[in-house]
Short mmCIF file of C-alpha atoms and ligand atoms in Angstrom, two decimals:
data_model
loop_
_atom_site.label_atom_id
_atom_site.label_comp_id
_atom_site.label_asym_id
_atom_site.label_seq_id
_atom_site.Cartn_x
_atom_site.Cartn_y
_atom_site.Cartn_z
CA MET A 40 10.10 20.55 -32.40
CA THR A 41 7.60 17.71 -32.61
CA GLN A 42 5.15 17.74 -29.70
CA TYR A 43 5.22 14.08 -28.74
CA SER A 44 3.03 14.74 -25.69
CA SER A 45 0.15 15.40 -28.04
CA PHE A 46 0.53 11.85 -29.36
CA ALA A 47 0.33 10.30 -25.86
CA ASN A 48 -2.78 8.27 -25.08
CA GLY A 49 -5.68 9.30 -22.86
CA GLY A 50 -4.97 11.25 -19.73
CA ILE A 51 -1.24 10.47 -19.44
CA THR A 52 -0.20 14.10 -19.71
CA LEU A 53 -2.76 15.08 -17.06
CA ILE A 54 -1.09 13.15 -14.24
CA LYS A 55 1.94 14.07 -12.17
CA PRO A 56 4.71 11.47 -11.88
CA TYR A 57 4.49 9.26 -8.79
CA GLN A 58 6.51 10.80 -5.94
CA ALA A 59 8.53 8.03 -4.36
CA GLY A 60 10.25 8.34 -0.97
CA LYS A 61 13.84 9.60 -1.29
CA PRO A 62 16.39 6.77 -1.36
CA ILE A 63 18.95 6.74 1.49
CA GLU A 64 21.92 7.03 -0.93
CA GLU A 65 20.44 10.18 -2.50
CA VAL A 66 20.15 11.89 0.88
CA GLN A 67 23.67 10.79 1.86
CA ARG A 68 25.05 12.12 -1.43
CA GLU A 69 23.13 15.39 -1.47
CA LEU A 70 23.48 16.32 2.19
CA GLY A 71 26.88 14.74 2.89
CA LEU A 72 25.41 12.61 5.71
CA SER A 73 26.63 9.12 6.51
CA ASP A 74 24.03 7.92 9.02
CA VAL A 75 20.63 8.14 7.34
CA ILE A 76 17.45 6.20 8.13
CA LYS A 77 14.40 5.95 5.90
CA LEU A 78 10.96 5.99 7.49
CA ALA A 79 9.24 7.04 4.29
CA SER A 80 8.11 4.13 2.14
CA ASN A 81 6.51 1.68 4.58
CA GLU A 82 9.22 -0.90 4.03
CA ASN A 83 10.12 -3.66 6.45
CA PRO A 84 12.62 -2.32 9.02
CA PHE A 85 14.08 -5.81 9.55
CA GLY A 86 15.10 -6.25 5.92
CA MET A 87 13.93 -9.49 4.37
CA SER A 88 13.51 -13.00 5.74
CA GLN A 89 16.75 -15.01 5.61
CA MET A 90 14.78 -17.89 4.13
CA ALA A 91 13.50 -15.65 1.34
CA LYS A 92 16.99 -14.26 0.73
CA LYS A 93 18.47 -17.75 0.41
CA ALA A 94 15.71 -18.81 -2.00
CA ALA A 95 16.24 -15.67 -4.12
CA PHE A 96 20.01 -16.26 -4.36
CA GLU A 97 19.47 -19.88 -5.33
CA ALA A 98 16.94 -18.88 -7.97
CA ILE A 99 19.37 -16.36 -9.49
CA GLU A 100 21.58 -19.31 -10.46
CA GLN A 101 18.92 -19.86 -13.14
CA GLY A 102 18.86 -16.20 -14.15
CA ASN A 103 19.59 -17.04 -17.79
CA LEU A 104 16.17 -18.72 -18.04
CA TYR A 105 12.80 -17.02 -18.18
CA PRO A 106 10.77 -17.46 -15.01
CA ASP A 107 7.66 -19.64 -14.94
CA SER A 108 5.22 -17.22 -16.52
CA ASN A 109 2.31 -18.71 -14.61
CA GLY A 110 4.05 -18.77 -11.23
CA TYR A 111 2.89 -22.32 -10.59
CA TYR A 112 4.77 -22.86 -7.32
CA LEU A 113 3.80 -19.52 -5.80
CA LYS A 114 0.14 -20.12 -6.65
CA GLN A 115 0.35 -23.61 -5.15
CA LYS A 116 1.96 -22.18 -2.03
CA LEU A 117 -0.86 -19.60 -1.70
CA LYS A 118 -3.31 -22.46 -2.09
CA SER A 119 -1.67 -24.62 0.57
CA LYS A 120 -1.18 -21.72 3.03
CA PHE A 121 -4.51 -19.92 2.67
CA GLY A 122 -6.69 -22.15 0.50
CA TYR A 123 -6.77 -19.70 -2.45
CA ASP A 124 -7.78 -21.25 -5.74
CA PRO A 125 -5.01 -20.74 -8.38
CA GLU A 126 -7.80 -19.99 -10.90
CA ARG A 127 -8.45 -16.82 -8.92
CA ILE A 128 -4.85 -15.61 -8.64
CA THR A 129 -3.00 -13.13 -10.84
CA LEU A 130 0.64 -12.50 -9.94
CA GLY A 131 2.24 -9.13 -10.50
CA ALA A 132 5.52 -7.26 -10.18
CA GLY A 133 4.19 -5.69 -7.00
CA SER A 134 0.49 -5.15 -6.40
CA ASN A 135 0.82 -1.76 -8.06
CA GLU A 136 1.21 -3.47 -11.42
CA LEU A 137 -1.99 -5.43 -10.79
CA ILE A 138 -3.96 -2.32 -9.87
CA ASN A 139 -2.73 -0.67 -13.09
CA LEU A 140 -3.78 -3.73 -15.11
CA LEU A 141 -7.19 -3.82 -13.52
CA PHE A 142 -7.82 -0.17 -14.40
CA GLU A 143 -6.43 -0.66 -17.89
CA ALA A 144 -8.81 -3.58 -18.35
CA PHE A 145 -11.99 -2.02 -17.01
CA VAL A 146 -11.77 1.76 -16.82
CA ASN A 147 -12.47 4.10 -19.74
CA ARG A 148 -13.99 7.48 -20.55
CA ASP A 149 -17.56 6.13 -20.25
CA VAL A 150 -17.32 5.16 -16.58
CA ASN A 151 -16.49 6.62 -13.18
CA VAL A 152 -14.31 5.36 -10.36
CA ILE A 153 -14.99 5.98 -6.68
CA PHE A 154 -12.44 6.01 -3.87
CA PRO A 155 -12.17 7.67 -0.48
CA GLU A 156 -10.44 11.05 -0.39
CA TYR A 157 -6.71 10.73 0.46
CA SER A 158 -6.52 7.29 -1.09
CA PHE A 159 -3.40 5.60 -2.40
CA VAL A 160 -2.37 7.94 -5.20
CA VAL A 161 -2.38 5.23 -7.86
CA TYR A 162 -6.22 5.07 -7.91
CA PRO A 163 -6.74 8.68 -9.04
CA MET A 164 -3.74 8.42 -11.37
CA GLU A 165 -5.05 5.34 -13.14
CA THR A 166 -8.55 6.76 -13.30
CA THR A 167 -7.25 9.85 -15.08
CA VAL A 168 -4.87 7.93 -17.35
CA ASN A 169 -7.78 5.80 -18.54
CA GLY A 170 -9.98 8.84 -19.12
CA ALA A 171 -12.64 8.17 -16.46
CA GLU A 172 -14.27 10.52 -13.98
CA ALA A 173 -12.74 10.27 -10.47
CA ARG A 174 -15.08 10.61 -7.50
CA ALA A 175 -13.11 11.16 -4.29
CA ILE A 176 -15.46 10.85 -1.33
CA PRO A 177 -14.61 12.85 1.83
CA LEU A 178 -13.61 10.83 4.89
CA LYS A 179 -15.66 10.62 8.07
CA ASN A 180 -13.51 10.64 11.21
CA TYR A 181 -10.47 9.96 9.00
CA CYS A 182 -12.14 6.76 7.75
CA ALA A 183 -13.78 5.83 4.44
CA ASP A 184 -17.43 6.94 4.60
CA LEU A 185 -19.18 3.84 3.27
CA ASP A 186 -22.66 5.38 3.20
CA ALA A 187 -21.43 8.37 1.22
CA ILE A 188 -19.59 6.06 -1.16
CA LEU A 189 -22.74 4.03 -1.74
CA ALA A 190 -24.68 7.21 -2.35
CA ALA A 191 -22.16 8.21 -5.05
CA VAL A 192 -22.51 4.93 -6.98
CA ASP A 193 -24.48 5.13 -10.22
CA SER A 194 -24.92 2.93 -13.29
CA LYS A 195 -21.56 4.15 -14.63
CA THR A 196 -19.51 3.29 -11.56
CA ARG A 197 -17.08 0.62 -12.76
CA ILE A 198 -14.73 0.45 -9.78
CA ILE A 199 -14.77 1.34 -6.10
CA ALA A 200 -11.20 1.18 -4.78
CA PHE A 201 -10.19 1.10 -1.12
CA ALA A 202 -6.93 0.49 0.57
CA ASN A 203 -7.74 -1.30 3.80
CA PRO A 204 -5.88 -0.27 5.92
CA SER A 205 -5.71 2.97 4.01
CA ASN A 206 -2.61 4.73 2.83
CA PRO A 207 -1.55 7.47 3.65
CA ILE A 208 -4.02 7.83 6.53
CA GLY A 209 -3.71 4.37 8.12
CA THR A 210 -7.30 3.86 9.30
CA ALA A 211 -9.23 0.68 8.51
CA ILE A 212 -12.77 -0.53 7.90
CA SER A 213 -13.76 -3.54 10.00
CA SER A 214 -14.70 -6.77 8.24
CA LYS A 215 -18.24 -6.49 9.54
CA ASP A 216 -18.73 -3.05 7.97
CA MET A 217 -17.00 -4.08 4.76
CA TYR A 218 -19.16 -7.19 4.42
CA ASN A 219 -22.37 -5.19 4.90
CA PHE A 220 -21.13 -2.66 2.37
CA LEU A 221 -20.36 -5.33 -0.23
CA LYS A 222 -23.89 -6.65 0.06
CA LYS A 223 -25.20 -3.26 -1.09
CA VAL A 224 -22.92 -2.68 -4.10
CA PRO A 225 -24.38 -3.55 -7.53
CA LYS A 226 -22.67 -6.50 -9.19
CA GLU A 227 -21.69 -4.37 -12.21
CA THR A 228 -19.40 -2.31 -9.97
CA LEU A 229 -16.10 -3.95 -9.07
CA VAL A 230 -14.92 -3.44 -5.50
CA VAL A 231 -11.16 -3.56 -5.08
CA ILE A 232 -9.95 -4.03 -1.54
CA ASP A 233 -6.27 -3.27 -1.60
CA GLU A 234 -4.80 -5.07 1.40
CA ALA A 235 -1.16 -4.06 1.10
CA TYR A 236 -1.06 -3.58 4.91
CA ASN A 237 -3.43 -6.33 5.89
CA GLU A 238 -0.91 -8.51 7.78
CA PHE A 239 -0.37 -5.78 10.36
CA ASN A 240 -3.80 -6.58 11.81
CA SER A 241 -3.32 -10.29 12.26
CA GLY A 242 -4.61 -11.18 15.69
CA ASP A 243 -7.26 -8.40 15.69
CA ASP A 244 -10.75 -9.95 15.75
CA SER A 245 -12.25 -7.04 13.78
CA PHE A 246 -10.51 -8.26 10.64
CA GLU A 247 -11.22 -11.54 8.85
CA ASP A 248 -9.77 -12.88 5.62
CA THR A 249 -11.77 -10.94 3.01
CA ALA A 250 -10.78 -13.50 0.37
CA LYS A 251 -13.23 -15.95 1.87
CA TRP A 252 -16.05 -13.75 0.50
CA LEU A 253 -14.92 -14.18 -3.13
CA ASP A 254 -17.50 -16.90 -3.75
CA GLU A 255 -20.30 -14.78 -2.41
CA PHE A 256 -19.33 -11.52 -4.15
CA GLU A 257 -18.37 -12.05 -7.79
CA ASN A 258 -17.47 -8.34 -8.06
CA LEU A 259 -14.93 -8.49 -5.20
CA ILE A 260 -11.23 -8.13 -5.94
CA VAL A 261 -8.57 -8.42 -3.25
CA SER A 262 -5.07 -7.15 -3.78
CA ARG A 263 -2.06 -8.20 -1.66
CA THR A 264 1.65 -7.58 -1.67
CA PHE A 265 4.90 -9.10 -0.44
CA SER A 266 6.43 -5.60 -0.20
CA LYS A 267 5.42 -4.68 3.33
CA ALA A 268 5.14 -7.29 6.10
CA TYR A 269 7.06 -9.86 4.02
CA GLY A 270 9.88 -7.40 3.32
CA LEU A 271 10.26 -7.96 -0.44
CA ALA A 272 9.59 -4.42 -1.75
CA GLY A 273 12.73 -4.39 -3.88
CA LEU A 274 11.97 -7.72 -5.52
CA ARG A 275 8.49 -6.60 -6.69
CA VAL A 276 5.85 -9.26 -6.19
CA GLY A 277 2.18 -9.18 -5.28
CA TYR A 278 -1.04 -11.00 -6.13
CA MET A 279 -4.65 -10.22 -6.92
CA LEU A 280 -7.59 -12.47 -6.09
CA ALA A 281 -10.77 -12.24 -8.15
CA ASN A 282 -13.35 -14.39 -9.86
CA PRO A 283 -11.88 -16.65 -12.59
CA GLU A 284 -13.31 -14.52 -15.42
CA ILE A 285 -11.67 -11.31 -14.18
CA THR A 286 -8.50 -13.27 -13.40
CA SER A 287 -8.39 -14.56 -16.96
CA ILE A 288 -8.69 -10.99 -18.29
CA LEU A 289 -5.83 -9.80 -16.10
CA ASN A 290 -3.70 -12.74 -17.08
CA ARG A 291 -4.27 -12.02 -20.75
CA LEU A 292 -3.28 -8.39 -20.28
CA ARG A 293 -0.17 -8.78 -18.13
CA ALA A 294 3.22 -9.07 -19.77
CA PRO A 295 4.51 -12.64 -19.97
CA PHE A 296 7.17 -13.31 -17.29
CA ASN A 297 6.11 -10.21 -15.34
CA VAL A 298 7.33 -11.61 -12.02
CA ASN A 299 11.04 -12.38 -12.00
CA ILE A 300 12.66 -15.63 -10.97
CA ALA A 301 14.13 -14.32 -7.68
CA ALA A 302 10.86 -12.70 -6.63
CA LEU A 303 8.85 -15.88 -7.25
CA ALA A 304 11.26 -17.98 -5.18
CA ALA A 305 11.56 -15.41 -2.39
CA ALA A 306 7.77 -15.03 -2.09
CA CYS A 307 7.32 -18.81 -1.74
CA ALA A 308 9.97 -18.96 0.98
CA ALA A 309 8.66 -15.83 2.73
CA LEU A 310 5.26 -17.47 3.14
CA ASP A 311 6.99 -20.25 5.08
CA ASP A 312 8.93 -17.90 7.37
CA LYS A 313 6.34 -17.45 10.07
CA GLU A 314 8.96 -16.36 12.58
CA PHE A 315 10.01 -13.38 10.46
CA LEU A 316 6.42 -12.33 9.82
CA ASP A 317 5.54 -12.63 13.52
CA LYS A 318 8.59 -10.59 14.53
CA THR A 319 7.65 -7.89 12.01
CA VAL A 320 4.03 -7.66 13.14
CA LYS A 321 4.91 -7.79 16.84
CA ASN A 322 7.45 -4.97 16.53
CA ASN A 323 4.98 -2.89 14.53
CA THR A 324 2.17 -3.31 17.04
CA ALA A 325 4.40 -2.43 20.00
CA GLU A 326 6.08 0.52 18.30
CA ARG A 327 2.76 1.92 17.07
CA VAL A 328 1.81 2.24 20.73
CA ARG A 329 5.06 4.10 21.39
CA TYR A 330 4.22 6.54 18.56
CA ALA A 331 0.82 7.16 20.15
CA GLU A 332 2.49 7.82 23.52
CA PHE A 333 5.04 10.13 21.91
CA CYS A 334 2.27 12.14 20.24
CA LYS A 335 0.28 12.39 23.45
CA LYS A 336 3.32 13.59 25.36
CA ASN A 337 4.10 16.24 22.74
CA ASN A 338 0.53 17.35 22.18
CA LEU A 339 0.46 16.12 18.58
CA PHE A 340 -2.43 14.26 16.99
CA MET A 341 -1.79 10.75 15.69
CA ILE A 342 -4.53 9.38 13.47
CA PRO A 343 -5.31 5.85 14.77
CA SER A 344 -3.26 3.51 12.60
CA PHE A 345 -3.81 -0.09 11.55
CA ALA A 346 -0.79 -0.12 9.24
CA ASN A 347 3.01 -0.06 9.46
CA PHE A 348 3.06 3.72 9.40
CA VAL A 349 1.46 6.55 11.32
CA ALA A 350 0.07 9.86 10.11
CA ILE A 351 0.85 12.61 12.60
CA ASP A 352 -0.84 15.99 12.53
CA PHE A 353 1.60 18.69 13.66
CA LYS A 354 -1.35 21.11 13.80
CA ASP A 355 0.19 24.61 13.91
CA TYR A 356 3.42 23.58 12.27
CA ASP A 357 4.23 23.24 8.60
CA ALA A 358 4.89 19.52 8.08
CA GLN A 359 7.14 20.14 5.09
CA GLN A 360 9.42 22.31 7.24
CA ILE A 361 9.62 19.58 9.86
CA ALA A 362 10.33 16.98 7.16
CA ASP A 363 13.15 19.17 5.77
CA ARG A 364 14.71 19.58 9.21
CA LEU A 365 14.43 15.83 9.79
CA LEU A 366 16.10 15.19 6.43
CA HIS A 367 19.08 17.32 7.46
CA MET A 368 19.26 15.22 10.64
CA GLY A 369 19.34 12.06 8.52
CA VAL A 370 15.72 10.95 9.01
CA ILE A 371 13.63 10.58 5.83
CA VAL A 372 9.85 10.79 6.35
CA ARG A 373 6.97 11.50 3.98
CA PRO A 374 5.22 14.87 3.84
CA LEU A 375 1.76 14.67 2.29
CA LEU A 376 1.76 17.91 0.31
CA GLY A 377 0.75 15.98 -2.81
CA TYR A 378 -2.47 15.21 -0.94
CA LYS A 379 -2.77 18.87 0.16
CA LEU A 380 -2.33 17.80 3.78
CA LYS A 381 0.01 20.56 4.90
CA THR A 382 0.33 19.76 8.58
CA ILE A 383 0.52 15.97 8.40
CA LEU A 384 3.59 13.75 8.07
CA ARG A 385 3.50 10.04 7.35
CA ILE A 386 6.17 8.09 9.19
CA SER A 387 6.89 4.41 8.56
CA ILE A 388 7.30 2.53 11.81
CA GLY A 389 10.90 1.39 12.16
CA THR A 390 12.92 -0.61 14.65
CA PRO A 391 12.80 0.67 18.27
CA LYS A 392 16.19 2.36 17.71
CA GLU A 393 15.04 4.11 14.53
CA ASN A 394 11.85 5.26 16.19
CA ASP A 395 13.82 6.59 19.18
CA ARG A 396 15.91 8.64 16.78
CA PHE A 397 12.75 10.04 15.16
CA PHE A 398 11.29 10.94 18.58
CA GLU A 399 14.49 12.69 19.69
CA CYS A 400 14.84 14.64 16.44
CA VAL A 401 11.21 15.79 16.48
CA GLU A 402 11.48 16.91 20.11
CA THR A 403 14.56 18.97 19.23
CA ILE A 404 12.82 20.52 16.22
CA LEU A 405 9.64 21.35 18.17
CA LYS A 406 11.72 22.94 20.94
CA ASP A 407 13.55 25.10 18.37
CA MET A 408 10.32 26.07 16.65
CA LYS A 409 8.71 27.14 19.89
CA ASN A 410 11.67 29.42 20.74
C1 PLP B 106 -2.20 0.92 -0.42
C2 PLP B 106 -1.09 0.43 -1.29
N1 PLP B 106 -1.38 -0.39 -2.29
C3 PLP B 106 -0.43 -0.87 -3.10
C4 PLP B 106 0.88 -0.49 -2.95
C5 PLP B 106 1.87 -0.99 -3.93
O1 PLP B 106 2.78 -1.85 -3.38
P1 PLP B 106 3.61 -2.87 -4.23
O2 PLP B 106 3.52 -2.48 -5.67
O3 PLP B 106 5.00 -2.76 -3.72
O4 PLP B 106 3.00 -4.21 -4.00
C6 PLP B 106 1.24 0.38 -1.93
C7 PLP B 106 2.63 0.80 -1.76
O5 PLP B 106 3.01 1.61 -0.99
C8 PLP B 106 0.23 0.85 -1.07
O6 PLP B 106 0.48 1.70 -0.08
#
């Protein structure tokens, strides 16, 4: 037999495949359940905006044509909504694609990449795939330790990557701290602030629009997605903001037509649907408080969350066991064994009804486990 793995480039064989949340249909099929809810992939519990849906259906009428490879209208919409310069925007099939491209463009065996411990799994994966040294810096009070990260930077540090708010932990660095941090990072080191969950903090004074610092910090890169608060995870669309030189590199590297016609149209319309976004954020903020109350009542520890999910520490209990029991009750959540966090579950915040079901199921399980 030919060993094709030995022909694969770089560190591809060193990484484990990405573990996605189980789809609802799979759980229904495998466990013979009809009523299943998914609180595992940080998706929007209200589906997608009706305006975005209509725009996507209309765009599909033109599905025989290639999409606009440069995403002119979406870039113009981002300019009119937020003032972002199209010269600084790269569009991707989800922000994940853009993070991959950035690493492919800049990371190699001669450099290192720094990220906080328990970061979004794609950062260590892409570091390894591209042959670089990964430096995972332990958290301080569940938060990125900016001083320790700075101390780990050397002349070979090509990228520092943060998710802010972080995933899977959910904590966030305030704009003030982030700004002071950026001032201390050498210009040769790119700082990627991955803001997949950024909208869930709108209204909180501790967080400003980081993109307004792009002029001041030429090494700053901001990544955003339409998958979470905008509810377009299945359509795959995100954008990356960076200086024009980096943007031009990413645009050269990306596949032509990487963002499909329905996704481009839906993203434009979603940016106009303020009502849907407000409803999403409002529900999330209110339900996050209910999760905190639930944890307090049941003597569980909830890590303070700034995202659309919560990480709950079940302390003496094995989180995987709880996740398995929940699965059999039709509730899909995300254990964090891949991160070696054996007692923590990550739960995406759902509608009030979905969250009630989670609370009831967990109380039943805890009662059983205590007996
Ligand atoms: C921190 C973070 N960044 C990026 C992504 C990728 O999202 P998408 O590719 O759907 O834009 C995710 C998805 O869960 C995430 O949690």
